[in-house]
Amino acid sequence: MTCLRSGPSGMRLPGAIVAAWMLLPGLAMAREAGCEVTSDTATIDYGRLSRATTVPTGNGELVLPSRTARLEVRCSQPEDMTMFFRAVPLNAQAFRFADQGRFSLRLRDGLLDGEPVNLAQLDRPGAPPLRTGASLPWLPGQGIAPLKAGFIATGKVFTAYVDIDARLDAAALNVGDATRWQSGGRIEASGASREFSVQAEAIAGSCSVDVIRHIAFGTLHSTDLDIHGASTAIHAAQRGELQVRCDAPIPIALRVQRDERAGTVAAPVGLGVSYPDDQLFGLGTTRAGANIGAYVLRWAATAMSAQGELLATRSVDHGHSWAPTAGSAVASHAPSERMGYASSSHVAAGPAAVAMLDVMLDAEIYIAPIHLLPRSEEIGADGLVSFEIIY
């Protein structure tokens, strides 16, 4: 107190205290500017989702394709490289993705100053590792740091890859309007940070399908059947037509939901043709219970839409990947099979977004060998399938 009441030297003391407080923020800012967190993308975008391209698992979840980003922490001098991801947690294992989903992170392939390192999971910088490994889950509230010779290591440049896995409740696609989901977070390391988010868009809409024309074969006489013990092949006299209408442009896929005459297939014999079981459909039975034969459905190579002619594209993995077909495509009642139509430049990307689609169907019938069928009664071959629109 005596110093404060004295002359000019006493008056300089408060000024010195103020000057010291003013220097502290400057020191903190310099430290933060010394490191930078970067990634090769700031947003993991899953694009537009619909039931045509995203299929629920058995427990009612939509599993989105795994994505990967490269992360880097760069400092002007060696620093603690512990990285945290700050976002809204769903539980101890994952982060919240919108209102009906979650995403999880896994860090791998760490390099510290250009040298491969293991990784350590810890709950705060400087804490003992909770677990170590070349690849670790990046959990809410826990950081990951480079590990060398069993110790947390410092360095100037730390790089790693982060794998992102996202899941949504299947009910999330039941939206009345196009809906965008986005959940953001922040990567923190050595006083620096980087925004990082996950997003997707649900496509709304509803569709209906009508059978405009059934496939027809006309009348076949017993004298038309092969007499040498082979099946008899017959091509359709009239192609069938399906018409799909949606209340808005939406990517749609078609699927044979089931063979309504399952269990009545008599596979073709003696004709030099062979089909997998999932491509043969039944024709029913005679009154005595004999299987009449089988038929094969073919999707047309093209379909008409409001945008013009589209080309067939097929998925055999529940819509996760698509490939063009070479001409018409044999239909399958396998659960994983999908058929769609797209422009020539997008057949590998999946079905086009359409409000209207007209699709033609063709077929071949294979009547069972004549010695297996009664000749004293009229036989009505009656194939029936159910189609499903997936959008």
Coordinates of C-alpha atoms in Angstrom, one line a residue:
M1 CA 0.0 0.0 0.0
T2 CA 2.9 2.4 0.7
C3 CA 4.1 1.9 -2.9
L4 CA 0.8 2.8 -4.3
R5 CA 0.7 6.1 -2.4
S6 CA 4.3 7.0 -3.4
G7 CA 5.4 9.0 -6.4
P8 CA 5.7 8.0 -10.0
S9 CA 7.4 4.7 -9.4
G10 CA 4.3 3.6 -7.4
M11 CA 2.0 4.7 -10.2
R12 CA 3.8 2.5 -12.7
L13 CA 3.0 -0.7 -10.7
P14 CA -0.6 -1.0 -11.8
G15 CA 0.5 -0.2 -15.3
A16 CA 2.9 -3.1 -15.2
I17 CA 0.1 -5.4 -14.0
V18 CA -2.2 -4.4 -16.8
A19 CA 0.6 -4.8 -19.3
A20 CA 1.2 -8.4 -18.1
W21 CA -2.5 -9.3 -18.5
M22 CA -2.5 -7.9 -22.0
L23 CA 0.4 -10.1 -22.9
L24 CA -1.2 -13.4 -21.9
P25 CA -3.9 -13.4 -24.7
G26 CA -1.2 -12.7 -27.2
L27 CA 0.8 -15.7 -26.0
A28 CA -2.3 -18.0 -26.3
M29 CA -3.0 -16.7 -29.8
A30 CA 0.5 -17.4 -30.9
R31 CA 0.3 -20.9 -29.6
E32 CA -3.0 -21.6 -31.4
A33 CA -1.6 -20.2 -34.7
G34 CA 1.4 -22.6 -34.4
C35 CA -0.8 -25.6 -35.3
E36 CA -3.4 -26.3 -38.0
V37 CA -5.9 -29.2 -38.4
T38 CA -6.9 -30.0 -42.0
S39 CA -8.8 -32.7 -43.8
D40 CA -9.3 -33.5 -47.4
T41 CA -13.0 -32.9 -47.0
A42 CA -15.0 -31.0 -44.5
T43 CA -18.3 -32.8 -45.2
I44 CA -19.1 -36.5 -45.7
D45 CA -22.1 -36.3 -48.1
Y46 CA -24.1 -39.5 -48.7
G47 CA -26.2 -37.7 -51.4
R48 CA -29.8 -38.4 -52.0
L49 CA -31.3 -41.5 -50.4
S50 CA -34.4 -43.4 -51.4
R51 CA -35.7 -46.9 -50.9
A52 CA -34.5 -47.7 -54.4
T53 CA -30.9 -47.4 -53.5
T54 CA -30.8 -48.0 -49.7
V55 CA -32.1 -51.2 -48.3
P56 CA -32.9 -51.8 -44.6
T57 CA -31.1 -54.6 -42.8
G58 CA -33.0 -57.2 -40.8
N59 CA -33.1 -55.0 -37.8
G60 CA -34.6 -52.1 -39.7
E61 CA -31.5 -49.9 -40.2
L62 CA -30.2 -48.3 -43.4
V63 CA -26.5 -48.9 -43.6
L64 CA -24.8 -46.2 -45.6
P65 CA -21.6 -46.9 -47.6
S66 CA -18.4 -46.5 -45.5
R67 CA -16.5 -43.3 -46.3
T68 CA -12.9 -42.3 -45.6
A69 CA -11.2 -38.9 -45.0
R70 CA -7.5 -38.0 -44.5
L71 CA -6.7 -35.9 -41.4
E72 CA -3.6 -33.9 -40.7
V73 CA -2.3 -31.9 -37.7
R74 CA 0.7 -29.6 -38.6
C75 CA 2.6 -27.6 -36.1
S76 CA 5.6 -25.2 -36.3
Q77 CA 7.3 -27.1 -33.4
P78 CA 6.9 -30.5 -31.8
E79 CA 3.5 -30.7 -30.0
D80 CA 1.2 -33.2 -28.3
M81 CA -0.9 -34.5 -31.2
T82 CA -3.8 -35.9 -29.3
M83 CA -6.9 -35.5 -31.4
F84 CA -10.5 -35.3 -30.1
F85 CA -13.8 -35.3 -32.1
R86 CA -16.3 -33.0 -30.4
A87 CA -19.9 -33.7 -31.4
V88 CA -23.3 -34.7 -29.9
P89 CA -22.9 -38.3 -28.7
L90 CA -25.6 -40.9 -29.1
N91 CA -24.0 -43.3 -26.7
A92 CA -20.5 -44.3 -25.6
Q93 CA -19.8 -45.8 -29.1
A94 CA -21.3 -43.4 -31.6
F95 CA -22.4 -39.9 -32.4
R96 CA -25.9 -38.7 -33.2
F97 CA -26.8 -38.4 -36.9
A98 CA -29.9 -36.2 -37.2
D99 CA -32.8 -37.5 -35.2
Q100 CA -32.9 -41.1 -36.4
G101 CA -29.4 -42.1 -37.0
R102 CA -25.8 -42.5 -35.8
F103 CA -22.3 -42.4 -37.1
S104 CA -19.1 -43.9 -35.8
L105 CA -15.5 -43.1 -36.5
R106 CA -12.3 -45.2 -36.7
L107 CA -8.8 -43.8 -36.9
R108 CA -6.0 -45.8 -38.7
D109 CA -2.7 -45.7 -40.5
G110 CA -1.0 -43.0 -38.4
L111 CA 2.2 -41.3 -39.5
L112 CA 4.2 -39.0 -37.2
D113 CA 6.7 -36.8 -39.1
G114 CA 6.6 -39.3 -41.9
E115 CA 7.1 -42.5 -39.8
P116 CA 4.4 -45.1 -39.2
V117 CA 3.2 -45.1 -35.6
N118 CA 0.7 -47.0 -33.5
L119 CA -2.3 -45.2 -31.9
A120 CA -3.3 -44.8 -28.3
Q121 CA -6.8 -44.1 -27.0
L122 CA -7.0 -41.9 -23.9
D123 CA -9.5 -39.8 -22.2
R124 CA -7.4 -36.6 -21.9
P125 CA -3.9 -35.5 -23.1
G126 CA -1.1 -36.9 -21.0
A127 CA -3.3 -39.7 -19.5
P128 CA -2.3 -43.4 -19.7
P129 CA -3.6 -45.1 -22.8
L130 CA -6.8 -47.0 -22.5
R131 CA -6.0 -49.2 -25.5
T132 CA -3.5 -49.2 -28.3
G133 CA -3.3 -50.5 -31.9
A134 CA -2.8 -49.6 -35.5
S135 CA -6.6 -48.9 -35.8
L136 CA -8.8 -47.7 -33.0
P137 CA -12.4 -46.5 -32.7
W138 CA -12.7 -42.7 -32.1
L139 CA -15.2 -42.6 -29.4
P140 CA -17.1 -39.7 -27.8
G141 CA -15.1 -38.0 -25.1
Q142 CA -11.9 -39.9 -25.9
G143 CA -8.8 -38.8 -27.8
I144 CA -6.4 -40.6 -30.0
A145 CA -2.6 -39.9 -30.0
P146 CA 0.4 -41.3 -31.9
L147 CA 2.4 -43.9 -29.9
K148 CA 6.1 -44.7 -30.4
A149 CA 8.0 -47.4 -28.4
G150 CA 5.0 -47.6 -26.0
F151 CA 4.9 -43.9 -25.2
I152 CA 2.7 -41.0 -26.4
A153 CA 4.9 -39.1 -28.9
T154 CA 5.1 -35.5 -29.9
G155 CA 5.9 -34.2 -33.4
K156 CA 5.3 -31.6 -36.0
V157 CA 3.1 -33.4 -38.5
F158 CA 0.6 -36.2 -37.7
T159 CA -1.6 -37.7 -40.4
A160 CA -4.1 -40.5 -40.2
Y161 CA -7.2 -41.8 -42.0
V162 CA -10.6 -41.8 -40.5
D163 CA -13.3 -44.3 -41.6
I164 CA -16.9 -43.1 -41.2
D165 CA -19.8 -45.5 -40.9
A166 CA -23.3 -44.1 -40.7
R167 CA -26.7 -45.8 -40.1
L168 CA -30.2 -44.5 -40.1
D169 CA -33.5 -45.9 -38.9
A170 CA -35.4 -47.2 -42.0
A171 CA -38.4 -45.0 -40.9
A172 CA -36.3 -41.9 -41.6
L173 CA -37.1 -42.3 -45.3
N174 CA -40.8 -41.9 -44.6
V175 CA -40.8 -38.1 -45.3
G176 CA -43.4 -36.0 -47.0
D177 CA -40.9 -33.5 -48.4
A178 CA -37.2 -33.7 -49.4
T179 CA -35.4 -33.6 -46.1
R180 CA -31.7 -32.9 -45.5
W181 CA -30.0 -34.4 -42.5
Q182 CA -26.7 -32.9 -41.2
S183 CA -24.8 -33.4 -38.0
G184 CA -21.6 -31.5 -37.3
G185 CA -18.6 -31.8 -35.1
R186 CA -15.2 -30.4 -34.6
I187 CA -11.8 -32.0 -34.7
E188 CA -9.5 -30.6 -32.0
A189 CA -5.7 -31.0 -31.6
S190 CA -2.9 -28.8 -30.1
G191 CA -5.2 -25.8 -29.6
A192 CA -6.4 -25.9 -33.3
S193 CA -9.7 -27.2 -34.7
R194 CA -11.4 -28.1 -37.9
E195 CA -15.2 -28.4 -38.6
F196 CA -16.3 -31.8 -39.8
S197 CA -19.9 -32.9 -40.7
V198 CA -21.9 -35.8 -42.0
Q199 CA -25.0 -35.2 -44.2
A200 CA -27.6 -36.9 -46.5
E201 CA -30.9 -36.0 -48.1
A202 CA -34.0 -38.1 -48.0
I203 CA -36.1 -38.1 -51.2
A204 CA -39.9 -37.9 -50.7
G205 CA -42.6 -39.2 -52.9
S206 CA -45.0 -42.1 -53.5
C207 CA -45.5 -44.3 -56.5
S208 CA -48.0 -46.9 -57.9
V209 CA -47.7 -49.6 -60.5
D210 CA -50.3 -51.0 -62.9
V211 CA -50.2 -53.9 -65.2
I212 CA -51.3 -52.4 -68.5
R213 CA -51.0 -55.7 -70.5
H214 CA -50.4 -59.3 -69.4
I215 CA -48.0 -61.6 -71.2
A216 CA -50.0 -64.1 -73.4
F217 CA -49.1 -67.3 -75.2
G218 CA -52.3 -68.4 -76.9
T219 CA -53.4 -72.0 -77.3
L220 CA -51.0 -74.9 -77.6
H221 CA -52.1 -78.3 -78.9
S222 CA -50.7 -81.6 -77.7
T223 CA -49.4 -82.2 -81.3
D224 CA -47.2 -79.1 -80.9
L225 CA -45.3 -80.7 -78.1
D226 CA -41.9 -82.4 -78.5
I227 CA -42.3 -86.1 -78.9
H228 CA -38.7 -87.1 -78.1
G229 CA -38.8 -86.5 -74.4
A230 CA -37.6 -82.9 -74.3
S231 CA -39.4 -79.8 -73.0
T232 CA -41.2 -77.6 -75.5
A233 CA -40.1 -73.9 -75.7
I234 CA -42.8 -71.3 -76.6
H235 CA -42.2 -67.6 -77.1
A236 CA -44.8 -65.1 -75.9
A237 CA -47.4 -64.0 -78.5
Q238 CA -47.9 -60.8 -76.6
R239 CA -45.5 -58.9 -74.4
G240 CA -46.6 -57.5 -71.0
E241 CA -46.3 -53.9 -69.9
L242 CA -45.9 -52.3 -66.4
Q243 CA -46.6 -48.7 -65.9
V244 CA -45.2 -46.8 -62.8
R245 CA -46.5 -43.4 -61.8
C246 CA -45.0 -41.3 -59.0
D247 CA -46.2 -38.0 -57.6
A248 CA -42.7 -36.5 -58.1
P249 CA -39.5 -37.5 -59.9
I250 CA -37.8 -40.2 -57.8
P251 CA -35.3 -43.0 -58.4
I252 CA -37.3 -46.2 -58.6
A253 CA -36.3 -49.8 -58.9
L254 CA -38.5 -52.8 -59.7
R255 CA -38.3 -56.2 -58.0
V256 CA -40.0 -59.5 -58.5
Q257 CA -41.3 -59.9 -54.9
R258 CA -42.3 -63.5 -55.2
D259 CA -43.4 -66.3 -57.6
E260 CA -47.0 -67.0 -56.8
R261 CA -46.6 -70.5 -58.2
A262 CA -43.5 -71.3 -56.3
G263 CA -42.9 -75.1 -56.0
T264 CA -44.4 -75.9 -59.4
V265 CA -41.3 -75.4 -61.5
A266 CA -40.4 -78.2 -64.0
A267 CA -37.0 -77.1 -65.3
P268 CA -36.5 -77.3 -69.1
V269 CA -34.8 -80.5 -70.3
G270 CA -33.3 -81.6 -73.6
L271 CA -33.1 -78.1 -75.0
G272 CA -29.5 -77.2 -74.2
V273 CA -30.6 -74.3 -71.9
S274 CA -30.1 -73.9 -68.2
Y275 CA -31.2 -71.3 -65.7
P276 CA -30.5 -70.7 -62.0
D277 CA -33.4 -71.7 -59.8
D278 CA -34.1 -68.0 -59.0
Q279 CA -34.7 -67.3 -62.7
L280 CA -37.3 -70.0 -63.2
F281 CA -41.0 -69.4 -62.4
G282 CA -43.7 -72.0 -62.0
L283 CA -46.7 -72.6 -64.3
G284 CA -48.9 -74.4 -61.7
T285 CA -50.0 -78.1 -61.8
T286 CA -52.4 -80.3 -63.6
R287 CA -55.4 -81.7 -61.7
A288 CA -53.3 -84.8 -60.9
G289 CA -50.6 -82.6 -59.4
A290 CA -48.0 -82.8 -62.2
N291 CA -45.9 -79.7 -62.7
I292 CA -46.7 -78.2 -66.1
G293 CA -43.4 -76.5 -66.7
A294 CA -41.6 -73.3 -66.1
Y295 CA -41.1 -69.9 -67.7
V296 CA -38.4 -67.2 -67.8
L297 CA -39.2 -63.5 -67.6
R298 CA -37.2 -60.8 -69.4
W299 CA -37.0 -57.2 -68.6
A300 CA -36.8 -55.0 -71.7
A301 CA -33.4 -53.4 -72.5
T302 CA -35.1 -49.9 -72.5
A303 CA -38.0 -48.2 -70.9
M304 CA -39.8 -45.0 -71.7
S305 CA -40.0 -42.0 -69.3
A306 CA -41.0 -38.4 -69.5
Q307 CA -37.3 -37.7 -70.2
G308 CA -37.3 -40.1 -73.1
E309 CA -35.8 -43.6 -73.5
L310 CA -33.8 -45.0 -70.6
L311 CA -31.4 -48.0 -70.4
A312 CA -31.7 -51.0 -68.1
T313 CA -29.4 -51.2 -65.1
R314 CA -29.3 -54.1 -62.6
S315 CA -28.3 -54.5 -59.0
V316 CA -27.6 -57.9 -57.4
D317 CA -26.7 -56.6 -54.0
H318 CA -29.9 -55.0 -52.7
G319 CA -29.2 -51.7 -54.6
H320 CA -25.8 -51.0 -53.3
S321 CA -24.1 -51.1 -56.7
W322 CA -25.5 -51.0 -60.3
A323 CA -24.3 -52.2 -63.7
P324 CA -25.7 -51.9 -67.2
T325 CA -27.3 -55.0 -68.9
A326 CA -26.3 -56.2 -72.3
G327 CA -29.8 -56.1 -74.0
S328 CA -32.8 -57.5 -72.2
A329 CA -32.2 -59.0 -68.7
V330 CA -33.6 -62.2 -67.3
A331 CA -35.7 -61.5 -64.2
S332 CA -34.9 -63.1 -60.9
H333 CA -37.0 -63.6 -57.7
A334 CA -33.8 -63.5 -55.6
P335 CA -34.3 -61.0 -52.7
S336 CA -31.1 -59.1 -53.6
E337 CA -32.2 -58.4 -57.3
R338 CA -33.3 -55.0 -58.5
M339 CA -34.0 -53.6 -62.0
G340 CA -34.0 -49.9 -62.8
Y341 CA -33.6 -47.6 -65.8
A342 CA -31.2 -44.7 -66.3
S343 CA -29.7 -42.5 -68.9
S344 CA -26.8 -43.9 -70.8
S345 CA -24.3 -41.8 -68.9
H346 CA -25.6 -42.9 -65.5
V347 CA -26.3 -46.6 -65.7
A348 CA -23.6 -47.4 -63.2
A349 CA -25.0 -44.9 -60.7
G350 CA -28.4 -46.4 -60.4
P351 CA -32.0 -45.7 -61.5
A352 CA -32.9 -42.2 -62.8
A353 CA -35.4 -40.0 -60.9
V354 CA -38.6 -40.3 -62.9
A355 CA -42.3 -39.5 -62.4
M356 CA -43.4 -42.0 -65.1
L357 CA -41.9 -45.2 -66.4
D358 CA -43.3 -47.7 -68.9
V359 CA -41.5 -51.1 -68.9
M360 CA -42.1 -54.0 -71.2
L361 CA -41.7 -57.7 -70.2
D362 CA -41.2 -60.7 -72.4
A363 CA -41.2 -64.4 -71.5
E364 CA -40.5 -67.9 -72.8
I365 CA -42.5 -70.9 -71.6
Y366 CA -41.0 -74.4 -71.3
I367 CA -43.7 -77.0 -71.2
A368 CA -42.7 -80.2 -69.4
P369 CA -42.0 -83.3 -71.5
I370 CA -45.2 -84.8 -73.0
H371 CA -44.8 -88.1 -71.2
L372 CA -45.1 -86.3 -67.8
L373 CA -48.4 -84.7 -68.7
P374 CA -52.0 -86.1 -69.1
R375 CA -53.3 -86.0 -72.7
S376 CA -56.9 -86.5 -71.8
E377 CA -57.5 -83.1 -70.2
E378 CA -57.1 -79.5 -71.1
I379 CA -54.2 -78.0 -69.2
G380 CA -54.2 -74.3 -68.3
A381 CA -50.7 -73.0 -67.7
D382 CA -51.1 -70.1 -65.3
G383 CA -47.9 -68.2 -64.2
L384 CA -48.3 -65.4 -61.7
V385 CA -45.8 -63.1 -60.0
S386 CA -45.9 -60.1 -57.7
F387 CA -43.9 -57.0 -58.4
E388 CA -42.6 -54.4 -55.9
I389 CA -41.6 -50.8 -56.5
I390 CA -38.7 -49.7 -54.4
Y391 CA -38.1 -46.0 -54.1

